[in-house]
XYZ file of C-alpha atoms in Angstrom:
706
model
C -12.340 1.108 22.382
C -12.106 0.226 18.691
C -11.750 -3.417 17.667
C -8.898 -3.998 15.255
C -10.016 -6.007 12.237
C -7.698 -8.906 12.941
C -8.012 -12.624 13.643
C -8.015 -14.085 17.117
C -4.658 -15.020 18.633
C -5.749 -17.680 21.103
C -8.393 -20.354 21.569
C -9.759 -18.441 24.574
C -11.036 -15.836 22.079
C -12.822 -18.473 19.977
C -16.384 -17.150 19.906
C -17.400 -19.442 17.015
C -16.203 -22.653 18.689
C -13.650 -23.623 16.031
C -11.226 -25.102 18.581
C -12.041 -28.712 17.715
C -11.524 -28.050 14.019
C -8.134 -26.449 14.711
C -7.230 -29.404 16.945
C -8.020 -31.824 14.100
C -5.600 -30.003 11.811
C -2.951 -29.926 14.544
C -3.346 -33.668 15.123
C -3.071 -34.358 11.395
C 0.203 -32.425 11.311
C 1.652 -34.184 14.342
C 0.665 -37.638 13.112
C 2.132 -37.131 9.633
C 5.053 -39.432 8.902
C 7.332 -38.571 5.976
C 7.765 -41.806 4.024
C 9.150 -40.497 0.732
C 11.304 -37.523 1.811
C 8.922 -34.972 0.358
C 6.731 -32.245 1.763
C 3.034 -32.422 2.610
C 0.657 -29.623 1.610
C -2.516 -28.986 3.618
C -5.053 -26.650 2.060
C -7.374 -24.637 4.302
C -10.270 -23.472 2.133
C -12.697 -20.721 3.089
C -14.246 -17.506 1.819
C -12.971 -14.055 2.765
C -13.863 -13.365 6.395
C -14.701 -16.997 7.171
C -12.066 -17.241 9.925
C -9.187 -19.048 8.188
C -6.509 -16.955 9.887
C -8.131 -17.413 13.292
C -8.013 -21.173 12.801
C -4.358 -20.926 11.807
C -3.692 -18.916 14.982
C -5.112 -21.747 17.082
C -3.103 -24.357 15.149
C 0.018 -22.258 15.729
C -0.825 -21.975 19.419
C -1.129 -25.761 19.603
C 2.218 -26.474 17.931
C 4.637 -23.582 18.351
C 5.922 -24.689 21.763
C 6.408 -28.331 20.873
C 10.039 -29.431 20.855
C 9.756 -31.463 17.649
C 8.089 -28.757 15.515
C 9.460 -25.562 13.993
C 6.659 -23.176 12.953
C 7.368 -20.573 10.288
C 4.729 -18.162 8.985
C 5.280 -16.562 5.568
C 3.076 -13.672 4.466
C 3.882 -13.219 0.738
C 1.518 -10.297 0.205
C 3.636 -7.975 2.376
C 6.401 -8.040 -0.218
C 5.963 -5.459 -2.978
C 8.395 -7.022 -5.481
C 6.844 -9.919 -7.398
C 10.190 -10.842 -8.955
C 11.715 -11.542 -5.544
C 8.793 -13.425 -4.001
C 10.557 -16.787 -3.988
C 13.913 -15.455 -2.780
C 12.101 -13.547 -0.002
C 10.432 -16.793 1.068
C 13.716 -18.617 1.526
C 15.308 -15.607 3.243
C 12.440 -15.486 5.755
C 12.584 -19.274 6.119
C 16.298 -19.006 6.943
C 15.648 -16.341 9.571
C 12.958 -18.466 11.228
C 15.210 -21.508 11.477
C 18.276 -19.584 12.661
C 16.294 -17.450 15.100
C 15.256 -20.362 17.275
C 17.602 -21.801 19.854
C 17.904 -25.123 18.079
C 20.892 -27.376 17.558
C 23.785 -26.556 15.253
C 22.012 -28.564 12.560
C 19.248 -25.930 12.433
C 21.776 -23.132 12.166
C 23.396 -24.938 9.252
C 20.030 -25.309 7.539
C 19.469 -21.570 7.956
C 22.806 -20.803 6.325
C 22.077 -23.175 3.452
C 18.649 -21.583 2.945
C 20.253 -18.143 2.728
C 22.494 -19.417 -0.050
C 19.514 -21.144 -1.684
C 17.597 -17.847 -1.686
C 20.256 -16.121 -3.765
C 19.579 -18.427 -6.710
C 16.166 -16.861 -7.128
C 17.155 -13.206 -6.917
C 17.034 -11.097 -10.088
C 20.142 -9.038 -10.856
C 19.481 -6.311 -8.319
C 21.909 -3.863 -9.888
C 19.551 -3.351 -12.836
C 16.465 -1.531 -11.520
C 12.912 -2.166 -12.584
C 11.691 -0.011 -15.523
C 9.255 1.818 -13.261
C 11.758 2.516 -10.461
C 13.911 5.582 -10.568
C 17.626 5.046 -10.326
C 17.735 8.470 -8.718
C 15.610 7.188 -5.875
C 17.935 4.245 -5.350
C 21.123 6.275 -5.478
C 19.721 9.129 -3.414
C 18.585 6.917 -0.560
C 21.443 4.409 -0.551
C 24.524 6.196 -1.708
C 26.724 3.134 -1.605
C 26.948 -0.503 -0.558
C 24.714 -2.336 -3.038
C 27.433 -3.195 -5.518
C 29.719 -4.817 -2.955
C 27.004 -6.979 -1.423
C 25.714 -8.129 -4.816
C 29.217 -9.018 -5.950
C 29.806 -11.087 -2.829
C 26.607 -13.076 -3.372
C 27.461 -13.864 -6.972
C 30.909 -14.985 -5.847
C 29.405 -17.472 -3.389
C 27.102 -18.935 -6.027
C 29.999 -19.930 -8.290
C 31.074 -22.704 -5.939
C 27.750 -24.477 -5.549
C 24.888 -25.435 -7.859
C 21.172 -25.083 -7.102
C 20.645 -28.847 -6.923
C 23.677 -29.311 -4.674
C 22.395 -26.701 -2.282
C 18.903 -28.203 -2.198
C 20.312 -31.686 -1.623
C 22.416 -30.371 1.248
C 19.351 -28.759 2.856
C 17.423 -32.032 2.535
C 20.191 -34.000 4.255
C 20.362 -31.574 7.146
C 16.557 -31.578 7.518
C 16.575 -35.369 7.771
C 19.250 -35.208 10.469
C 17.356 -32.480 12.349
C 14.486 -34.893 12.980
C 11.937 -32.111 13.464
C 8.791 -31.267 11.551
C 8.910 -27.918 9.773
C 5.424 -26.350 9.603
C 5.324 -23.549 7.027
C 2.164 -21.442 7.137
C 1.285 -19.483 3.992
C -1.846 -17.491 4.800
C -4.205 -15.603 2.469
C -2.781 -16.861 -0.832
C -5.845 -15.438 -2.569
C -4.628 -11.903 -1.718
C -1.797 -12.296 -4.243
C -2.030 -11.514 -7.938
C -2.395 -14.357 -10.429
C 1.296 -14.639 -11.244
C 2.294 -14.636 -7.586
C -0.257 -17.366 -6.817
C 1.333 -19.591 -9.426
C 4.817 -18.760 -8.097
C 3.816 -19.746 -4.561
C 2.546 -23.132 -5.702
C 5.589 -23.744 -7.910
C 7.719 -22.985 -4.896
C 5.753 -25.362 -2.668
C 5.692 -28.189 -5.212
C 9.256 -28.007 -6.540
C 11.670 -25.511 -5.006
C 10.473 -25.901 -1.423
C 9.785 -29.622 -1.542
C 11.839 -30.738 1.467
C 11.608 -33.750 3.791
C 9.761 -33.381 7.115
C 8.179 -30.203 5.775
C 4.459 -29.453 5.972
C 2.801 -26.510 4.260
C -0.441 -25.167 5.726
C -1.853 -22.872 3.046
C -5.075 -20.917 3.474
C -7.035 -19.523 0.564
C -10.379 -18.839 -1.051
C -10.425 -21.894 -3.302
C -12.589 -20.332 -6.000
C -10.381 -17.235 -6.287
C -7.220 -19.352 -6.516
C -8.681 -21.732 -9.091
C -9.745 -18.821 -11.296
C -6.283 -17.275 -10.993
C -4.547 -20.533 -11.864
C -6.886 -21.139 -14.790
C -5.983 -17.759 -16.197
C -2.196 -17.955 -15.843
C -1.952 -21.674 -16.668
C -4.411 -21.438 -19.559
C -5.915 -24.672 -18.301
C -7.928 -26.277 -15.526
C -6.972 -24.451 -12.328
C -8.890 -26.947 -10.189
C -6.867 -29.854 -11.538
C -3.625 -27.937 -10.973
C -4.585 -27.157 -7.367
C -5.465 -30.779 -6.655
C -1.939 -31.808 -7.675
C -0.473 -29.361 -5.146
C -2.756 -29.829 -2.130
C -2.474 -33.284 -0.564
C -4.958 -32.801 2.287
C -7.828 -30.302 1.932
C -9.721 -28.890 4.930
C -12.831 -26.762 4.411
C -13.529 -24.113 7.049
C -16.892 -24.798 8.695
C -19.464 -22.312 7.518
C -20.841 -19.726 9.929
C -24.597 -19.798 10.246
C -26.597 -16.636 9.769
C -27.846 -17.072 13.323
C -24.263 -17.058 14.676
C -23.372 -13.952 12.681
C -26.339 -11.979 14.007
C -25.857 -13.237 17.537
C -22.343 -11.788 17.362
C -23.741 -8.541 15.886
C -26.239 -8.092 18.732
C -23.518 -8.736 21.298
C -21.311 -6.025 19.774
C -24.198 -3.556 19.442
C -25.047 -4.062 23.112
C -21.433 -3.223 24.018
C -21.648 0.070 22.125
C -25.198 1.304 22.675
C -25.753 -0.137 26.153
C -28.582 1.684 27.991
C -29.419 4.490 25.576
C -32.693 6.044 26.714
C -33.537 7.296 23.212
C -33.450 3.774 21.767
C -36.824 2.951 20.181
C -37.243 -0.840 20.181
C -40.194 -0.805 17.746
C -38.491 1.491 15.268
C -35.296 -0.593 15.573
C -37.255 -3.741 14.695
C -38.697 -2.071 11.578
C -35.277 -0.834 10.405
C -33.577 -4.148 11.181
C -36.027 -6.252 9.175
C -36.417 -3.734 6.343
C -32.887 -4.158 5.032
C -30.337 -3.502 7.762
C -29.919 -7.192 8.617
C -28.801 -8.005 5.063
C -25.556 -6.036 5.406
C -23.862 -8.670 7.549
C -22.555 -11.865 5.971
C -19.617 -12.729 8.216
C -17.757 -11.749 11.390
C -15.377 -9.435 9.547
C -18.336 -7.395 8.288
C -19.430 -6.898 11.883
C -15.958 -5.880 13.065
C -15.611 -3.334 10.230
C -19.039 -1.919 10.934
C -18.873 -1.742 14.731
C -15.505 0.029 14.615
C -17.051 2.873 12.615
C -20.271 2.838 14.642
C -18.320 3.002 17.905
C -16.576 6.125 16.687
C -19.710 7.758 15.273
C -21.739 7.017 18.358
C -19.028 8.395 20.624
C -19.273 11.732 18.829
C -23.056 11.926 18.301
C -24.479 10.262 21.384
C -27.591 12.156 22.529
C -27.380 14.362 19.441
C -29.025 12.196 16.773
C -31.406 9.267 16.566
C -29.407 6.183 17.544
C -31.277 3.783 15.236
C -30.820 6.092 12.263
C -27.146 6.426 13.169
C -26.815 2.636 13.134
C -28.474 2.465 9.712
C -26.570 5.383 8.157
C -23.296 3.946 9.452
C -24.121 0.647 7.745
C -24.628 2.558 4.492
C -21.360 4.401 5.091
C -19.417 1.157 5.549
C -21.067 -1.208 3.072
C -22.570 1.136 0.463
C -20.050 4.016 0.293
C -21.094 5.135 -3.193
C -24.726 5.316 -2.132
C -23.731 7.146 1.036
C -21.795 9.779 -0.944
C -24.615 10.287 -3.434
C -27.141 10.736 -0.611
C -24.900 13.368 0.964
C -24.833 15.314 -2.309
C -28.617 15.087 -2.864
C -30.064 16.217 0.444
C -33.221 17.737 -1.084
C -34.368 14.327 -2.321
C -34.337 12.851 1.176
C -35.385 15.414 3.761
C -38.883 16.596 4.595
C -41.899 15.345 2.706
C -43.280 15.617 -0.825
C -45.513 18.642 -1.417
C -49.037 18.206 -2.705
C -49.475 17.719 -6.445
C -50.547 21.304 -7.070
C -47.181 22.412 -5.731
C -45.153 20.103 -7.956
C -45.446 16.909 -5.976
C -45.567 14.652 -9.060
C -42.354 16.034 -10.499
C -40.587 15.564 -7.154
C -41.773 11.959 -7.063
C -40.391 11.331 -10.537
C -37.083 12.927 -9.616
C -36.765 10.718 -6.537
C -37.691 7.561 -8.443
C -35.190 8.420 -11.147
C -32.446 8.947 -8.560
C -33.210 5.639 -6.827
C -33.254 3.798 -10.143
C -29.930 5.322 -11.140
C -28.388 4.510 -7.764
C -29.095 0.795 -8.139
C -25.971 0.421 -10.278
C -23.837 1.584 -7.325
C -25.069 -1.086 -4.930
C -22.284 -3.238 -3.508
C -23.924 -5.159 -0.678
C -27.716 -4.927 -0.656
C -30.218 -6.166 -3.210
C -32.435 -3.568 -4.888
C -35.399 -4.701 -2.807
C -33.587 -4.505 0.542
C -32.049 -1.166 -0.360
C -35.409 0.394 -1.235
C -37.090 -1.048 1.870
C -34.410 0.443 4.089
C -34.649 3.880 2.473
C -38.438 3.887 2.794
C -38.110 3.124 6.507
C -35.526 5.876 7.060
C -36.986 8.601 4.813
C -40.617 9.566 4.719
C -40.065 11.323 1.412
C -38.833 8.114 -0.262
C -41.832 6.193 1.075
C -44.195 8.892 -0.206
C -42.576 8.776 -3.659
C -43.400 5.085 -3.990
C -46.953 5.272 -2.655
C -50.044 7.477 -2.780
C -49.825 8.316 0.910
C -48.852 11.675 2.294
C -47.659 11.649 5.898
C -48.914 14.822 7.562
C -46.634 16.200 10.268
C -43.772 13.897 9.345
C -41.262 16.753 9.105
C -42.020 17.846 12.635
C -41.631 14.290 13.974
C -38.332 13.797 12.147
C -36.996 16.984 13.647
C -38.245 16.106 17.103
C -36.603 12.669 17.045
C -33.401 14.048 15.483
C -33.802 11.639 12.586
C -31.856 11.570 9.369
C -34.963 12.562 7.396
C -34.953 15.959 9.121
C -33.430 18.864 7.218
C -31.975 20.156 10.480
C -30.137 16.893 11.281
C -29.460 15.297 7.888
C -25.984 16.802 7.427
C -24.872 15.713 10.883
C -25.100 12.075 9.859
C -22.539 12.678 7.115
C -19.890 14.449 9.172
C -18.306 11.263 10.495
C -14.833 11.167 8.903
C -12.278 8.808 10.411
C -9.350 10.338 8.511
C -9.357 14.014 7.660
C -6.938 13.481 4.763
C -8.956 10.682 3.156
C -10.427 11.609 -0.210
C -13.663 9.984 -1.312
C -14.342 8.871 -4.866
C -16.956 11.602 -5.005
C -14.337 14.242 -4.203
C -11.850 12.720 -6.628
C -14.315 12.851 -9.496
C -14.960 16.495 -8.703
C -11.240 17.265 -8.845
C -10.862 15.356 -12.111
C -13.527 17.540 -13.689
C -11.402 20.589 -12.849
C -8.243 19.335 -14.587
C -9.219 20.771 -17.964
C -8.985 24.285 -16.461
C -5.244 24.284 -15.835
C -5.028 27.354 -13.600
C -8.011 26.279 -11.533
C -6.585 22.785 -11.170
C -3.227 24.193 -10.126
C -4.895 26.059 -7.289
C -6.673 22.839 -6.261
C -3.322 21.013 -6.132
C -1.655 23.747 -4.095
C -4.593 23.788 -1.681
C -4.456 19.998 -1.256
C -0.758 20.326 -0.535
C -1.394 22.978 2.120
C -4.025 20.747 3.707
C -1.605 17.810 3.835
C -3.814 15.775 1.478
C -1.629 15.767 -1.645
C -0.114 12.325 -1.019
C -3.538 10.737 -0.707
C -4.685 12.583 -3.817
C -1.778 11.325 -5.929
C -2.299 7.774 -4.696
C -6.012 7.790 -5.465
C -5.546 9.588 -8.782
C -3.861 6.448 -10.065
C -7.163 4.616 -9.694
C -8.617 6.940 -12.338
C -5.794 7.121 -14.883
C -6.834 4.117 -16.969
C -10.235 5.389 -18.129
C -11.708 8.252 -16.131
C -9.318 11.051 -17.095
C -10.066 12.219 -20.674
C -7.088 12.529 -23.020
C -7.645 16.246 -23.456
C -6.841 16.595 -19.746
C -3.445 14.861 -20.008
C -1.510 17.983 -20.918
C -2.860 20.296 -18.188
C -2.526 17.530 -15.572
C 1.113 16.795 -16.460
C 1.836 20.522 -16.768
C 0.615 21.190 -13.230
C 2.376 18.234 -11.587
C 5.618 18.958 -13.455
C 5.519 22.550 -12.205
C 4.389 21.995 -8.600
C 5.837 18.580 -7.685
C 8.910 19.897 -5.868
C 6.647 21.637 -3.354
C 5.129 18.357 -2.167
C 6.513 16.783 1.040
C 8.429 13.590 0.295
C 7.588 11.767 3.504
C 9.528 8.624 4.352
C 6.973 6.044 5.471
C 9.230 2.996 5.438
C 10.809 0.634 2.954
C 7.507 -0.471 1.407
C 6.210 3.031 0.671
C 6.554 4.932 -2.610
C 8.022 8.423 -2.579
C 5.973 11.369 -3.772
C 8.065 11.814 -6.924
C 7.558 8.172 -7.818
C 3.802 8.641 -7.437
C 4.020 11.471 -9.972
C 6.127 9.355 -12.335
C 3.579 6.534 -12.167
C 0.786 8.952 -13.058
C 2.778 10.244 -16.035
C 3.531 6.717 -17.198
C -0.050 5.480 -16.838
C -1.455 8.413 -18.789
C 1.131 8.409 -21.573
C 0.733 4.673 -22.182
C -2.856 5.393 -23.199
C -1.427 7.318 -26.158
C -0.138 5.045 -28.928
C 1.894 7.654 -30.815
C 5.337 8.130 -29.216
C 5.722 11.537 -30.833
C 2.503 12.727 -29.200
C 3.774 11.490 -25.837
C 7.037 13.349 -26.372
C 5.233 16.593 -27.214
C 3.250 16.412 -23.977
C 6.396 15.888 -21.894
C 8.322 18.574 -23.749
C 5.520 21.112 -23.364
C 5.277 20.425 -19.626
C 9.046 20.750 -19.149
C 9.283 23.975 -21.109
C 6.363 25.455 -19.181
C 7.531 24.406 -15.686
C 9.156 27.161 -13.642
C 8.836 26.053 -10.024
C 10.239 22.521 -9.986
C 13.453 20.889 -11.134
C 13.490 17.473 -9.443
C 10.307 16.242 -11.173
C 11.889 17.027 -14.553
C 15.151 15.324 -13.611
C 13.260 12.306 -12.320
C 11.210 12.048 -15.501
C 14.206 12.324 -17.825
C 16.043 9.737 -15.708
C 13.156 7.295 -16.145
C 13.361 7.654 -19.939
C 17.149 7.274 -19.846
C 16.648 4.084 -17.883
C 14.157 2.771 -20.440
C 16.747 3.388 -23.180
C 19.390 1.370 -21.333
C 21.541 4.196 -20.033
C 21.636 2.713 -16.538
C 22.119 -0.888 -17.642
C 23.461 -2.957 -20.502
C 20.158 -3.402 -22.299
C 17.402 -1.037 -23.316
C 13.731 -1.887 -23.047
C 12.123 -3.444 -26.132
C 11.056 -0.869 -28.691
C 7.384 -1.531 -27.976
C 7.869 -0.617 -24.291
C 9.696 2.656 -24.844
C 7.697 5.763 -24.009
C 9.545 8.002 -26.488
C 12.091 7.644 -29.290
C 15.807 8.086 -28.653
C 16.108 11.270 -30.718
C 13.333 12.823 -28.663
C 15.063 11.782 -25.434
C 18.091 13.765 -26.594
C 15.885 16.851 -26.872
C 14.495 16.322 -23.362
C 18.040 16.059 -22.029
C 18.938 19.409 -23.567
C 15.793 20.984 -22.132
C 16.653 19.606 -18.696
C 20.208 20.970 -18.898
C 18.824 24.359 -19.833
C 16.329 24.210 -16.947
C 19.068 23.219 -14.492
C 21.162 26.133 -15.701
C 18.272 28.558 -15.225
C 17.372 27.061 -11.865
C 20.888 27.293 -10.484
C 21.112 30.952 -11.455
C 18.203 31.708 -9.122
C 18.543 29.014 -6.463
C 21.210 27.172 -4.527
C 20.811 23.593 -5.704
C 22.537 22.303 -2.570
C 19.556 23.572 -0.555
C 17.144 21.398 -2.560
C 15.633 18.419 -0.729
C 16.612 16.172 -3.652
C 19.920 17.861 -4.429
C 21.954 14.654 -4.670
C 19.497 13.000 -7.067
C 19.541 16.036 -9.339
C 23.335 16.237 -9.188
C 23.671 12.608 -10.235
C 21.512 13.174 -13.319
C 23.430 16.336 -14.122
C 26.706 14.441 -13.731
C 25.502 11.816 -16.215
C 24.283 14.397 -18.714
C 27.194 16.841 -18.559
C 29.882 15.788 -16.125
C 32.232 18.757 -16.352
C 29.401 21.257 -15.989
C 28.073 19.522 -12.864
C 31.544 19.352 -11.308
C 32.216 22.991 -12.141
C 28.982 24.038 -10.418
C 29.822 22.063 -7.272
C 33.379 23.410 -7.231
C 32.110 26.962 -7.472
C 29.397 26.551 -4.832
C 31.598 24.959 -2.189
C 33.948 27.888 -2.163
C 31.558 29.132 0.499
C 31.993 27.266 3.803
C 28.268 26.922 4.455
C 27.746 25.419 1.003
C 30.649 23.046 1.577
C 28.894 21.762 4.686
C 25.633 21.422 2.759
C 27.418 19.444 0.049
C 29.125 17.084 2.495
C 25.838 16.507 4.325
C 24.409 14.978 1.126
C 26.752 12.011 1.529
C 26.001 11.155 5.156
C 24.474 7.782 5.945
C 23.857 6.297 9.373
C 24.838 3.138 11.175
C 24.401 1.684 14.662
C 26.987 0.078 16.898
C 27.277 -1.356 20.379
C 30.323 -1.747 22.581
C 31.060 -4.952 24.471
C 30.093 -3.472 27.858
C 27.161 -1.399 26.648
C 23.584 -2.642 26.102
C 22.601 0.505 24.197
C 22.895 0.855 20.427
C 24.505 4.136 19.366
C 23.741 5.896 16.103
C 26.738 7.208 14.180
C 27.337 8.991 10.878
C 29.297 7.714 7.895
C 30.575 9.710 4.936
C 30.873 8.065 1.512
C 34.180 9.459 0.303
C 34.042 7.507 -2.953
C 30.836 9.238 -4.005
C 32.111 12.634 -2.845
C 35.145 11.988 -5.026
C 32.950 11.763 -8.118
C 32.373 15.493 -7.804
C 35.509 16.931 -6.146
C 39.049 16.082 -5.087
C 38.700 15.555 -1.343
C 42.323 16.480 -0.761
C 41.548 20.020 -1.915
C 38.959 20.613 0.802
C 40.160 18.562 3.771
C 42.272 21.435 5.053
C 39.343 23.836 4.821
C 37.114 21.427 6.698
C 39.621 21.376 9.566
C 39.537 25.155 9.774
C 35.764 25.668 9.590
C 34.490 27.325 12.741
C 30.861 26.587 13.494
C 28.720 26.693 16.590
C 27.974 23.509 18.531
C 24.632 22.882 16.833
C 26.172 23.095 13.400
C 29.068 20.908 14.450
C 26.693 18.182 15.591
C 24.505 18.476 12.505
C 27.273 18.246 9.920
C 29.775 16.102 11.857
C 32.829 18.042 10.713
C 34.965 16.269 13.291
C 33.657 12.884 12.155
C 34.397 13.781 8.554
C 38.047 14.477 9.354
C 38.478 11.469 11.651
C 36.877 9.020 9.233
C 38.868 10.432 6.332
C 42.112 10.022 8.263
C 41.194 6.420 9.085
C 40.282 5.638 5.499
C 43.413 7.224 4.089
C 45.553 5.669 6.843
C 46.766 9.139 7.893
């Protein structure tokens, strides 16, 4: 059973005996008396993996069931939108207060907090420069405008200070402590860290309110120093009233925990060599583990590897190679690609032994720069213990018969077993940096790279590739590769699956747009950027949505979806060049629709919206012509279906139902002209359920009061 890398939930799991420390914090919170109607901020300082969240779990366990305390945990790093960090805090705060079965006073506070949150929301109707309006419209056909308008209407009647004052009065009447836990502040970016502290100090400064904020103090101070352009330590001291430092974990405690976990996995393995284990452990293995989280990460992978290779490889070597896999991934990948330098033994000098030694030494020296966890000395000691060939290269000793022994003991230094140690892959679709660099080298050969992309798509690895490619766009991809890369993605992008992985995920087309943007921003000349885009669009034959998405992004930059354009310095291309791209897109849409039924396209509605903005009459004429066919009419109507859930008074089950957005349909056609046809369409039961023809008619009648 794998151990999830997560903090403990209860004091009964407290292996490191931090219960007393957590109790001290809990007592400090309970004994706090608000004398000046302002909040108290407790800082919990500790390094990554030191157990801060586990301590918070025990504090929460101590206090969450007390009648005079409301505990609310806010995790700011789960929100992807920096601009809405503060408003999200107050929205979540409101939910926490309203969710509990408290008095009416608490409910009122929740309502006031919801209003308070709206003061900190950006104008949501104007999308971010890097977010496609097509994506927003395509996924939420309607509803945003009405809700936004309602919020702005409510704000007219009450000021920010009035709302805050009202919250304070209700909190005083509530007579309960509000404990707000903000964990892992150091996981935020610099700007977000400052926002959190501004919120705590000013916007969220309420009576009877206590903030328990955990962080790596050094990381936070550096972040504050950078964004404040001053002394971050001094700034932090003004925010945190009571600091607590997480007790350090001794090296002895860490390794005691490691041995306990290794015993759980290995148990009574008959092949375990205690002497060899001692040599490997002291040579460098022991230096991998600095904290409990290191051990959890490592033992999860080891548990999996051992489950597959038990009785097939040397268990001590598997433990060591797994440590390299987890803590030195770059080294691990380079070893995998240089098998000849590690297996067997060095031949005698007359057979080229000296040159092999020099090659090995050169490789080791070069690999030092990739070390992430071990020191050079520990790294070399470990390799010499695992590989006879490495030991021979750094000494004048030749170990006769070593190859036979390695093979007999199924060790990693054996040519017959070496590869087996590198076959442990937890996720088949995961792409290593080594693989990514190999793919990047192929970009310059456009046709070859196109085949690579299509193969990755067939293997279901394209999403991971596009995500990881963004890690290399700033420096690793040479400028001469920009054109072939954009050409290939522009031409093949529509073939990629646009999987919906929840509200915090980015769609596949947005991944492509981000890659385009990151690459083009490395080019200073706007005309050169334009030429690259134009060339890719003219050359593309197999995709239409990627082109429409790209043009829409540039239209958005130029203010065509809002009142204001981006500053000149932030524009990717000039306006006159955008006009040319629009004409190219219209031509491509025309060509595409001659060969394909656009209504069959997965992103048909998004493309239609762009077409409608570029050439309204042409888009409407196409739709009108296509829906003359009953099957196409059903396809068209299906584009405007959204889903809701409802529950009757006597029914505990939520029922899913379909909703048509007639207003959006009306942007393309006159509904009155097709309602009669819809009534007469004869389809089989499956089709009827899929397209909800009956629902369409019934809902239309209700809406039109027929």
